[in-house]
Coordinates of C-alpha atoms in Angstrom, one line a residue:
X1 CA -154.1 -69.3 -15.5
X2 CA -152.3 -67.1 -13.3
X3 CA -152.6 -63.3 -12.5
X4 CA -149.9 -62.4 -14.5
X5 CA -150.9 -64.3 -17.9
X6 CA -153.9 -63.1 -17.8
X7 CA -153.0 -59.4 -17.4
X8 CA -150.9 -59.9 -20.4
X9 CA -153.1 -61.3 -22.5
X10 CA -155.9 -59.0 -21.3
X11 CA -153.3 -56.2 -23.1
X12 CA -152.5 -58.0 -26.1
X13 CA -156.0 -58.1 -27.3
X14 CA -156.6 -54.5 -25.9
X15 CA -154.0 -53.3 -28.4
X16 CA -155.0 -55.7 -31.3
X17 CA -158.8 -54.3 -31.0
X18 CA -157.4 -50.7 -30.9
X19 CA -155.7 -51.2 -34.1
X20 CA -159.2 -52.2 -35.9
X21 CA -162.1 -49.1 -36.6
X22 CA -164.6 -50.4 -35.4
X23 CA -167.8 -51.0 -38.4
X24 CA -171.0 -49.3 -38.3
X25 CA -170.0 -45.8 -37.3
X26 CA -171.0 -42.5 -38.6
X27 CA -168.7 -39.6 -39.7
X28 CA -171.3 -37.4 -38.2
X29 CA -170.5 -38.7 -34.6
X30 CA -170.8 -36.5 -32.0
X31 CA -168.1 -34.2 -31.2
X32 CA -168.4 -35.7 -27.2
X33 CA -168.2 -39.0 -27.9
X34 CA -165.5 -38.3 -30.3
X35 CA -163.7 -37.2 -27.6
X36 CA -164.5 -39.4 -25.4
X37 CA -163.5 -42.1 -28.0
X38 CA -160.3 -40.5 -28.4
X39 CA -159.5 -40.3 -25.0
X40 CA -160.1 -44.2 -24.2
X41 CA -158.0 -45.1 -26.8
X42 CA -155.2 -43.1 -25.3
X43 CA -155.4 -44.7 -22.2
X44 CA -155.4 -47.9 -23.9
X45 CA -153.1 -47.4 -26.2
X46 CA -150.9 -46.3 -22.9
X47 CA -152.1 -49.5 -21.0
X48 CA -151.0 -51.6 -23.9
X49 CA -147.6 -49.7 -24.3
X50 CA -146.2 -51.3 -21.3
X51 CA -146.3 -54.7 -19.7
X52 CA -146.7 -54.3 -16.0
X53 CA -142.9 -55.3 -14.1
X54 CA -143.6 -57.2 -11.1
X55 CA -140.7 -57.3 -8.6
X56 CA -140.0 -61.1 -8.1
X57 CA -138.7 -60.6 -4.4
X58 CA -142.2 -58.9 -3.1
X59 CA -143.6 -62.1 -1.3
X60 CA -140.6 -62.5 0.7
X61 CA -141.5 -59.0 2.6
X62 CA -144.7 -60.5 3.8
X63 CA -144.7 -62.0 7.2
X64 CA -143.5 -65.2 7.6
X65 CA -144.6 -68.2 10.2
X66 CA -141.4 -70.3 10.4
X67 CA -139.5 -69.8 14.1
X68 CA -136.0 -70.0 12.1
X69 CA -133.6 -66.6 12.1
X70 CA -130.9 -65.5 10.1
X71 CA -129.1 -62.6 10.1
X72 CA -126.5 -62.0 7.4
X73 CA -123.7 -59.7 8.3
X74 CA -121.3 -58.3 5.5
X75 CA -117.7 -56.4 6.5
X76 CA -117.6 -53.5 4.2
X77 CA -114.2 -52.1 5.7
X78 CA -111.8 -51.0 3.1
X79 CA -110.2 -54.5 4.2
X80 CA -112.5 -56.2 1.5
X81 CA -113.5 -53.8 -0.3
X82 CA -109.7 -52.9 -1.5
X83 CA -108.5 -49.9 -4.3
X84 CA -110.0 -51.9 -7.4
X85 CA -111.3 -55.6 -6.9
X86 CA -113.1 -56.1 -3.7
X87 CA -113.8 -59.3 -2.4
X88 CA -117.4 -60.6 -4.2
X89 CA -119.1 -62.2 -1.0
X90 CA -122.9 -62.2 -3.1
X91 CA -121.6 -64.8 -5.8
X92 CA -119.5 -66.3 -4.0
X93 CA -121.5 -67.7 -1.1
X94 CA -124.5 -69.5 -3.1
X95 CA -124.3 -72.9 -1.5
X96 CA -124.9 -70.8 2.1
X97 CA -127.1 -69.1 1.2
X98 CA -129.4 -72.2 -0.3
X99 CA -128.9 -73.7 3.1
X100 CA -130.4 -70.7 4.8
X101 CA -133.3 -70.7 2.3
X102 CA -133.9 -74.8 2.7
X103 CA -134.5 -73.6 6.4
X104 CA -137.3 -71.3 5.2
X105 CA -135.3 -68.8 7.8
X106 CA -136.5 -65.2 8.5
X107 CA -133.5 -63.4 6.8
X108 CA -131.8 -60.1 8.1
X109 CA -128.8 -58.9 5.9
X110 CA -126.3 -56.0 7.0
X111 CA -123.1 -54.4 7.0
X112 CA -120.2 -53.0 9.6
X113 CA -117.3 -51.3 9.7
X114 CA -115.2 -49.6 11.8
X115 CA -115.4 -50.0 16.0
X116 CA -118.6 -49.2 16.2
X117 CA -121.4 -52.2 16.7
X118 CA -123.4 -50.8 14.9
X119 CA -125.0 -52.0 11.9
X120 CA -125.6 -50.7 8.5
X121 CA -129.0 -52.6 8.2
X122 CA -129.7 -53.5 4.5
X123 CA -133.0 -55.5 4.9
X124 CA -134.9 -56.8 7.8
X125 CA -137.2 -59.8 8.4
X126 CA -137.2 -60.8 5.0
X127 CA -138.9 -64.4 4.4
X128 CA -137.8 -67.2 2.6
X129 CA -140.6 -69.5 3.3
X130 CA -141.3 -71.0 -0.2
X131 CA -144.3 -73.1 0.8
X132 CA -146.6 -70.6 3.0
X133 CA -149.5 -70.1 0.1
X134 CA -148.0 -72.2 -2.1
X135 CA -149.0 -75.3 -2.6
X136 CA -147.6 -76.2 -6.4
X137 CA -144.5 -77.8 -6.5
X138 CA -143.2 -75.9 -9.6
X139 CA -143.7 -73.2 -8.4
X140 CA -142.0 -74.1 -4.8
X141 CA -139.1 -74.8 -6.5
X142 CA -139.4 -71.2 -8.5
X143 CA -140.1 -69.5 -5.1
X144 CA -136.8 -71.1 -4.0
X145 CA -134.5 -70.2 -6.2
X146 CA -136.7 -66.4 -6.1
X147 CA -135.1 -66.7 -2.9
X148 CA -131.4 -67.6 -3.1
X149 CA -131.2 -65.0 -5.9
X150 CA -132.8 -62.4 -4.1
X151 CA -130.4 -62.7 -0.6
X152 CA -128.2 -62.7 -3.2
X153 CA -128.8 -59.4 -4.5
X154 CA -129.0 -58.1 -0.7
X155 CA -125.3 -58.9 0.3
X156 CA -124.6 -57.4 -3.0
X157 CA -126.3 -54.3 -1.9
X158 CA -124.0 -54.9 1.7
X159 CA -120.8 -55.3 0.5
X160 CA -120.9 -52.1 -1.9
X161 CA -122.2 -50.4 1.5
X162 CA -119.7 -47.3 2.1
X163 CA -118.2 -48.3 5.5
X164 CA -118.9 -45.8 8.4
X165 CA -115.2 -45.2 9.5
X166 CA -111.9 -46.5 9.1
X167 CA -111.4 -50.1 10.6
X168 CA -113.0 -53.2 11.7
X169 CA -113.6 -54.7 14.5
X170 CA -115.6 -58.4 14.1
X171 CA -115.7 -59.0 17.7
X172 CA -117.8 -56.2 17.9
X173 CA -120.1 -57.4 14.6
X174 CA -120.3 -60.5 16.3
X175 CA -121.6 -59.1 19.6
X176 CA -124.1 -57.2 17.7
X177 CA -125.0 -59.6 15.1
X178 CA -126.2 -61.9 18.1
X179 CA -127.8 -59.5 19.9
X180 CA -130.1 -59.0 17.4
X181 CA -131.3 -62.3 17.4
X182 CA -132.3 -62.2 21.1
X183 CA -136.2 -62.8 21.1
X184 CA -136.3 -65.4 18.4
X185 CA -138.3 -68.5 19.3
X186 CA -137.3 -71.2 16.8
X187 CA -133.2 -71.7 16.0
X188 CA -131.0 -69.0 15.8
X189 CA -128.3 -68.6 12.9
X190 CA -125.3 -65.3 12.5
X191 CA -123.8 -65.4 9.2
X192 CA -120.6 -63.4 8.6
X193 CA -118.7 -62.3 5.8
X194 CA -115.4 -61.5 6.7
X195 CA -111.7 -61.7 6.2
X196 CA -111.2 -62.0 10.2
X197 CA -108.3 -58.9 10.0
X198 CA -109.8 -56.7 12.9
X199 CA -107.8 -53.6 12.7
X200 CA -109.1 -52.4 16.2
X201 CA -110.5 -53.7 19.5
X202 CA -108.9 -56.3 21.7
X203 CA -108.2 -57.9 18.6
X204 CA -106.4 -55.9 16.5
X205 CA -103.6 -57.8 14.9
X206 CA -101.7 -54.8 13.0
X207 CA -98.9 -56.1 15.4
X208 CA -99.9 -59.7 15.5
X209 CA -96.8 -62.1 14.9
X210 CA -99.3 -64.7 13.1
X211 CA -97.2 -67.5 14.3
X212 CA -98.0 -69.5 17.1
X213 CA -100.5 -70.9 19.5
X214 CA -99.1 -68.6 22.6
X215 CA -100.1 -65.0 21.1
X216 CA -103.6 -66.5 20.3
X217 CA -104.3 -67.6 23.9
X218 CA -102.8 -64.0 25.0
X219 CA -105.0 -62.2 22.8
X220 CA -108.0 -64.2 23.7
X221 CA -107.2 -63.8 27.6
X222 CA -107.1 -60.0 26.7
X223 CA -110.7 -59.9 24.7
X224 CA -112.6 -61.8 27.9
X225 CA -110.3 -59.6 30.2
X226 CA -112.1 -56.6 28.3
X227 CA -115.2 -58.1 28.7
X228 CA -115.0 -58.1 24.2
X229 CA -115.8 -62.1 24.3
X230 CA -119.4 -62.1 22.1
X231 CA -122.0 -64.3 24.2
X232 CA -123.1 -66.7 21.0
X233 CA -125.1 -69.3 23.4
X234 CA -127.7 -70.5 21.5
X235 CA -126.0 -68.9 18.0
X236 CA -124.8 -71.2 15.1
X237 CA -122.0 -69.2 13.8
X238 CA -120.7 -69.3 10.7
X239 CA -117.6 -67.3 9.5
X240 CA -117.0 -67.1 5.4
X241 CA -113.8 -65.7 4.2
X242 CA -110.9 -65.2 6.4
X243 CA -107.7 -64.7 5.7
X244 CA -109.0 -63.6 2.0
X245 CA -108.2 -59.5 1.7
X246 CA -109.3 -57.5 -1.4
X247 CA -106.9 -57.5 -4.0
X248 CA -103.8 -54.8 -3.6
X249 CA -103.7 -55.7 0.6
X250 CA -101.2 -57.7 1.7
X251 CA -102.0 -61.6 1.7
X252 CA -100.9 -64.0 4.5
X253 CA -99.2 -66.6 3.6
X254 CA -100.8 -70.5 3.9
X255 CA -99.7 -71.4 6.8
X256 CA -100.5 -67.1 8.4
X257 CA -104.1 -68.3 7.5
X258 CA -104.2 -71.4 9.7
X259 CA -103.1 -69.5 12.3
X260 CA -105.8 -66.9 11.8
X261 CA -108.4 -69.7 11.7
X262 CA -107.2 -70.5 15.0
X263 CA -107.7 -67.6 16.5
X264 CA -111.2 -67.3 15.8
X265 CA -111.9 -70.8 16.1
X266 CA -110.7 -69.9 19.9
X267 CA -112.6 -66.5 20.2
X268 CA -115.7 -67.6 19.0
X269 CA -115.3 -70.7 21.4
X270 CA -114.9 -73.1 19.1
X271 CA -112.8 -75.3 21.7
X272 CA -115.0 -75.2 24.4
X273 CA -118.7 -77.5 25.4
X274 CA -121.2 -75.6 23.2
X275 CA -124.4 -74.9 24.6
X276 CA -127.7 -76.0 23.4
X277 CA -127.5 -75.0 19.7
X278 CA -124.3 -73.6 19.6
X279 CA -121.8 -74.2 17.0
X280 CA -119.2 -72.0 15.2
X281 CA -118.1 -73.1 11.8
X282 CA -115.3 -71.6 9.5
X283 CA -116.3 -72.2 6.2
X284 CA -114.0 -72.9 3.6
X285 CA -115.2 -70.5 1.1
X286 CA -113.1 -69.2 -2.0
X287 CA -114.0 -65.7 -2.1
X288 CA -113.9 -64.3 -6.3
X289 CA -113.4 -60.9 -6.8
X290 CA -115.3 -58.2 -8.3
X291 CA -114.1 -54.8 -10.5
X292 CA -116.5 -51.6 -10.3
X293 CA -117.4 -50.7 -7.0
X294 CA -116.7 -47.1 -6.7
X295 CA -118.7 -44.7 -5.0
X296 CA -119.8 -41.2 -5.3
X297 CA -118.1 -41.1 -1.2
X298 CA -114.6 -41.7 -0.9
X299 CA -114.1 -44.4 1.5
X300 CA -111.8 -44.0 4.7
X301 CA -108.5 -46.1 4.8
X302 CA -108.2 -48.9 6.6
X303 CA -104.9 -49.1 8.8
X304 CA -103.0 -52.5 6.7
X305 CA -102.2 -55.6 8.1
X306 CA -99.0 -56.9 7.6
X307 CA -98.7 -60.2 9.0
X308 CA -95.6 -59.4 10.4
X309 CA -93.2 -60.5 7.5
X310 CA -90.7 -58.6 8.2
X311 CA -90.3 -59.4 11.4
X312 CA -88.3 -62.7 12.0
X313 CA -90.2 -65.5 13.7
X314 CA -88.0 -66.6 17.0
X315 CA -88.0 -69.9 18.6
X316 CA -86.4 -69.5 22.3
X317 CA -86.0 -73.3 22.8
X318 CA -84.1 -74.1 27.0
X319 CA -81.0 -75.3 26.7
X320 CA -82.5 -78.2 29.4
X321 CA -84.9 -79.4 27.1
X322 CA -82.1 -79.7 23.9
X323 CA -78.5 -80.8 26.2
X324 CA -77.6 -82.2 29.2
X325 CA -75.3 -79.9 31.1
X326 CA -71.7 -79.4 29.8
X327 CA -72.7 -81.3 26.8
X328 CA -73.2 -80.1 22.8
X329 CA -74.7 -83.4 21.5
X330 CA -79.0 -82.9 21.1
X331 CA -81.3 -84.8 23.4
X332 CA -83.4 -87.7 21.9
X333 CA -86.3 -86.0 23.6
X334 CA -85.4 -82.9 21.9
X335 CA -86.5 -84.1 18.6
X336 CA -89.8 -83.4 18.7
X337 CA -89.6 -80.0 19.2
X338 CA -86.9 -79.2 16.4
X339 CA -89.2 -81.2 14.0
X340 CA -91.9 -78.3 14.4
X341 CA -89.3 -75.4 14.2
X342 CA -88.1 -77.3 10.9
X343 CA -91.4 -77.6 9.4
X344 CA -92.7 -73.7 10.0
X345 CA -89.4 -72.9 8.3
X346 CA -90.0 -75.5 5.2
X347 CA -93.5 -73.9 5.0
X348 CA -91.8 -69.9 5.0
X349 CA -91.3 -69.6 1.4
X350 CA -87.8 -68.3 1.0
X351 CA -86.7 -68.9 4.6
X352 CA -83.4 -68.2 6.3
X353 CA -82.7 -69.2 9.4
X354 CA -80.3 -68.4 12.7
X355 CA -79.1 -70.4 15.2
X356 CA -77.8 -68.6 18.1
X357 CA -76.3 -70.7 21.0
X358 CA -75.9 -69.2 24.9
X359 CA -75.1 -70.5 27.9
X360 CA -74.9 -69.3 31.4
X361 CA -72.5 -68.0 33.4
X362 CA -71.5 -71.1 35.6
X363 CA -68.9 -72.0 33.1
X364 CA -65.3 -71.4 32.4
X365 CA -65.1 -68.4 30.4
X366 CA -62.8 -69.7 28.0
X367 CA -65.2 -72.3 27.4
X368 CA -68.1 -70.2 26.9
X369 CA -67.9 -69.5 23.3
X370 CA -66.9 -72.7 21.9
X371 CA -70.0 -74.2 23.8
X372 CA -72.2 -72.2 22.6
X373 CA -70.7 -72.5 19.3
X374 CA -70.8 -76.5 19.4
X375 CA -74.3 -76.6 20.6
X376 CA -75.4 -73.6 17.9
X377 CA -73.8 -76.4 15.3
X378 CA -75.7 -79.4 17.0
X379 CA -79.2 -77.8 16.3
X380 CA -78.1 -76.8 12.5
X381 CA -77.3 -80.3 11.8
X382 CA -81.0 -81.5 13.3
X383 CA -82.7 -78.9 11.2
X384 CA -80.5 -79.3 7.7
X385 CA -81.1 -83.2 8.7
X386 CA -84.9 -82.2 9.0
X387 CA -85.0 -80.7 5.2
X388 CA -84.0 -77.2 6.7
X389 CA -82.0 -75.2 4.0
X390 CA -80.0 -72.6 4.0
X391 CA -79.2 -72.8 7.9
X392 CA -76.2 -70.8 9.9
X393 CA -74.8 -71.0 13.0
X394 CA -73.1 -68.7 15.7
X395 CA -72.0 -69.3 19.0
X396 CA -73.4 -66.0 20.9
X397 CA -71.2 -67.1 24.5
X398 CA -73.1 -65.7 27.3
X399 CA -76.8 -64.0 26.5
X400 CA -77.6 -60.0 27.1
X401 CA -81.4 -60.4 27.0
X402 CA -82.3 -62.1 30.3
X403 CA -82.3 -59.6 33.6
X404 CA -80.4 -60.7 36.5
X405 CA -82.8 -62.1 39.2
X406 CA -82.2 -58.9 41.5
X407 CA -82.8 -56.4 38.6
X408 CA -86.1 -58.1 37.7
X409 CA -89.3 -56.1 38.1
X410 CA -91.3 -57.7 41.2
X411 CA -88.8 -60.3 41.7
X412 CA -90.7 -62.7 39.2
X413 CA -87.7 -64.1 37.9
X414 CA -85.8 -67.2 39.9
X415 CA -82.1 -67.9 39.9
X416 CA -83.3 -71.0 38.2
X417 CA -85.2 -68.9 35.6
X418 CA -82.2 -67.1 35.0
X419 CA -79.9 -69.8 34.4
X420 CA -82.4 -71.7 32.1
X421 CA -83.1 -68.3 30.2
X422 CA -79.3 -67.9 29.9
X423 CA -78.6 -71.4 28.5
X424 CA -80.5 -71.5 25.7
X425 CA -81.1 -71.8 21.7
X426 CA -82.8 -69.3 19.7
X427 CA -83.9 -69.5 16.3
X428 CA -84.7 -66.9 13.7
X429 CA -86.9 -67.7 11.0
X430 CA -86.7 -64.8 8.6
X431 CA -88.2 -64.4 4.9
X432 CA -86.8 -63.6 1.9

């Protein structure tokens, strides 16, 4: 029999006896021990009244021996959190969190917001070791489940966390998030509960294009530049949630969310050798939603992200690598390239899109325009052959967006730079 039962059975007789006079006594008591009779069947009558409440996550704040750290990190940025439904990381996240309890892991669960690295800390050094003292394998199982429910309950706590100021920057979380695992012996885990949309630091994509592999490797350049690149060596990081805003932000669109797994696939190195213990893993984690979670504090406002949709997405494709000089018709080699501007715009929901010819000034100038024209027409056929709809043309003679060589800043721009950027295709990919 456990402590428990037999504190609640020890009560339930108390109060059965206390309901019986007991035989044998005198009316002519004494008035003392009338008193004092009185007296200990108030306090038992109160001891009885109420069954003691034991608070089931207590053994998890006792010091643990397993080497294994996790720290839990929850973005509480009005991002998530949104005007009505925030995003519901706590019941969301149950099959990661059972992981991190299987690993009997010293558990550390906080939130961030804002540019700051700082963390809102929630909890700290909380065990999950279900076996230390425990030797039943009932009540292993009980202790485990004590567990998941309980880390439950603290990323709860961490999501409904007021944020500290406007904004969030993950790079920074991350950075911090791994610094406070430095000193652990055993392995080393940084969970993160994010939708990835930093809204300051290196990168903050309010003006991101979300479309192609280019600005990603420009913004990562700028973040180890800036000396912003989190060191995770020795870190398995796990990222739950992007590209999934609180209800009432704007959404990105399927193929805006690949492109945002990208991105922090590259920042968190995902792409490069990992070191011993190393690893970065994008979950893929449906986030539910959750109503109620206003506060007594009104929250700052996060600057939106807008994913850039009303902004067309341009292709500037070199006339050298589409036609041979002089010539409209499209290169076999060519092909390739069209196919991947075709299947972005299938993927835009509601596409148009523009096909602007140029070409350079080495032509007769009679010619220009019909060229250009002919060569704008050669690349709409490809694409409306490719399953492109809604697809026009316009011959744009010669261009006004390349500098002449002399004119350039520095000189960085050739002759041969200028007549390739001259004789070239653009296309506009534009949204309903």
């Amino acid at each position: 029999m456990n402590t428990t039962d037999s504190a609640a059975q020890g009560l339930a007789r108390c109060a059965g006896r206390a309901a019986v006079r007991p035989p044998g006594r005198r009316r002519g008591t004494s008035t003392i021990a009338g008193a004092l009779g009185a007296a200990l069947m108030a306090g038992l009558l109160g001891a009885c009244g109420e069954e003691p409440r034991l608070d089931p996550c207590a053994w998890m704040k006792q010091p643990a021996d397993t080497a294994g750290r996790t720290v839990v990190l929850v973005d509480a940025s009005s991002s998530v959190r949104g005007p009505g439904a925030g995003r519901d990381y706590a019941h969301s996240i149950g099959a990661l969190l059972t992981s991190v309890v299987g690993r009997k892991d010293t558990v550390s669960v906080g939130s961030f917001s804002g540019d700051s690295a700082q963390i809102s800390w929630i909890a700290k050094d909380r065990s999950t070791d279900w076996v230390k003292d425990n030797n039943n394998e009932i009540n292993q199982k009980t202790r485990k489940q004590q567990a998941v429910s309980c880390l439950t309950g603290l990323v709860g706590k961490a999501e409904r966390a007021v944020p500290r100021s406007a904004g969030s920057n993950v790079l920074a979380a991350l950075t911090a998030g791994a610094s406070s695992l430095e000193g652990a012996s055993g392995s080393r885990s940084l969970l993160v509960l994010t939708d990835g949309l930093s809204t300051t630091g290196c990168a903050d994509l309010r003006a991101a294009a979300f479309r192609d592999s280019s600005e990603i490797k420009a913004i990562t350049r700028v973040c180890a530049a800036r000396d912003e690149t989190p060191s995770l060596t020795g870190v398995r990081l796990t990222l739950a949630g992007l590209g999934q805003p609180a209800t009432g932000r704007p959404a990105p669109t399927a193929a805006q969310r690949t492109w945002l797994s990208n991105l922090w696939r590259a920042l968190c190195g995902a792409g490069r050798k990992p070191a011993h213990g190393t690893s970065c893993t994008l979950a893929p984690t449906a986030i539910g939603t959750a109503e109620g979670r206003r506060t007594g504090k009104k929250p700052p406002q996060d600057p939106a992200v807008h994913y850039a949709q009303d902004r067309p997405q341009t292709y500037e494709l070199p006339g050298a690598a589409l036609f041979d000089t002089n010539s409209s018709t499209v290169r076999p080699q060519a092909l390739p390239l069209l196919n991947d501007v075709a299947v972005s715009a299938r993927t835009t929901p509601g596409s148009r899109v523009a096909v602007s010819g140029y070409v350079d000034p080495r032509g007769r100038p009679d010619n220009n325009h019909r060229l250009s024209q002919a060569r704008a027409d050669a690349v709409k056929d490809v694409l409306t052959g490719l399953g492109v709809e809604r697809v026009t043309a316009h011959g744009r003679g010669l261009p006004t967006g390349c500098a002449k060589p002399d004119h350039t800043v520095g000189g960085r721009m050739t002759a041969e730079d200028k007549l390739q950027c001259d004789r070239r295709v653009d296309i506009e990919i534009t949204r309903k």
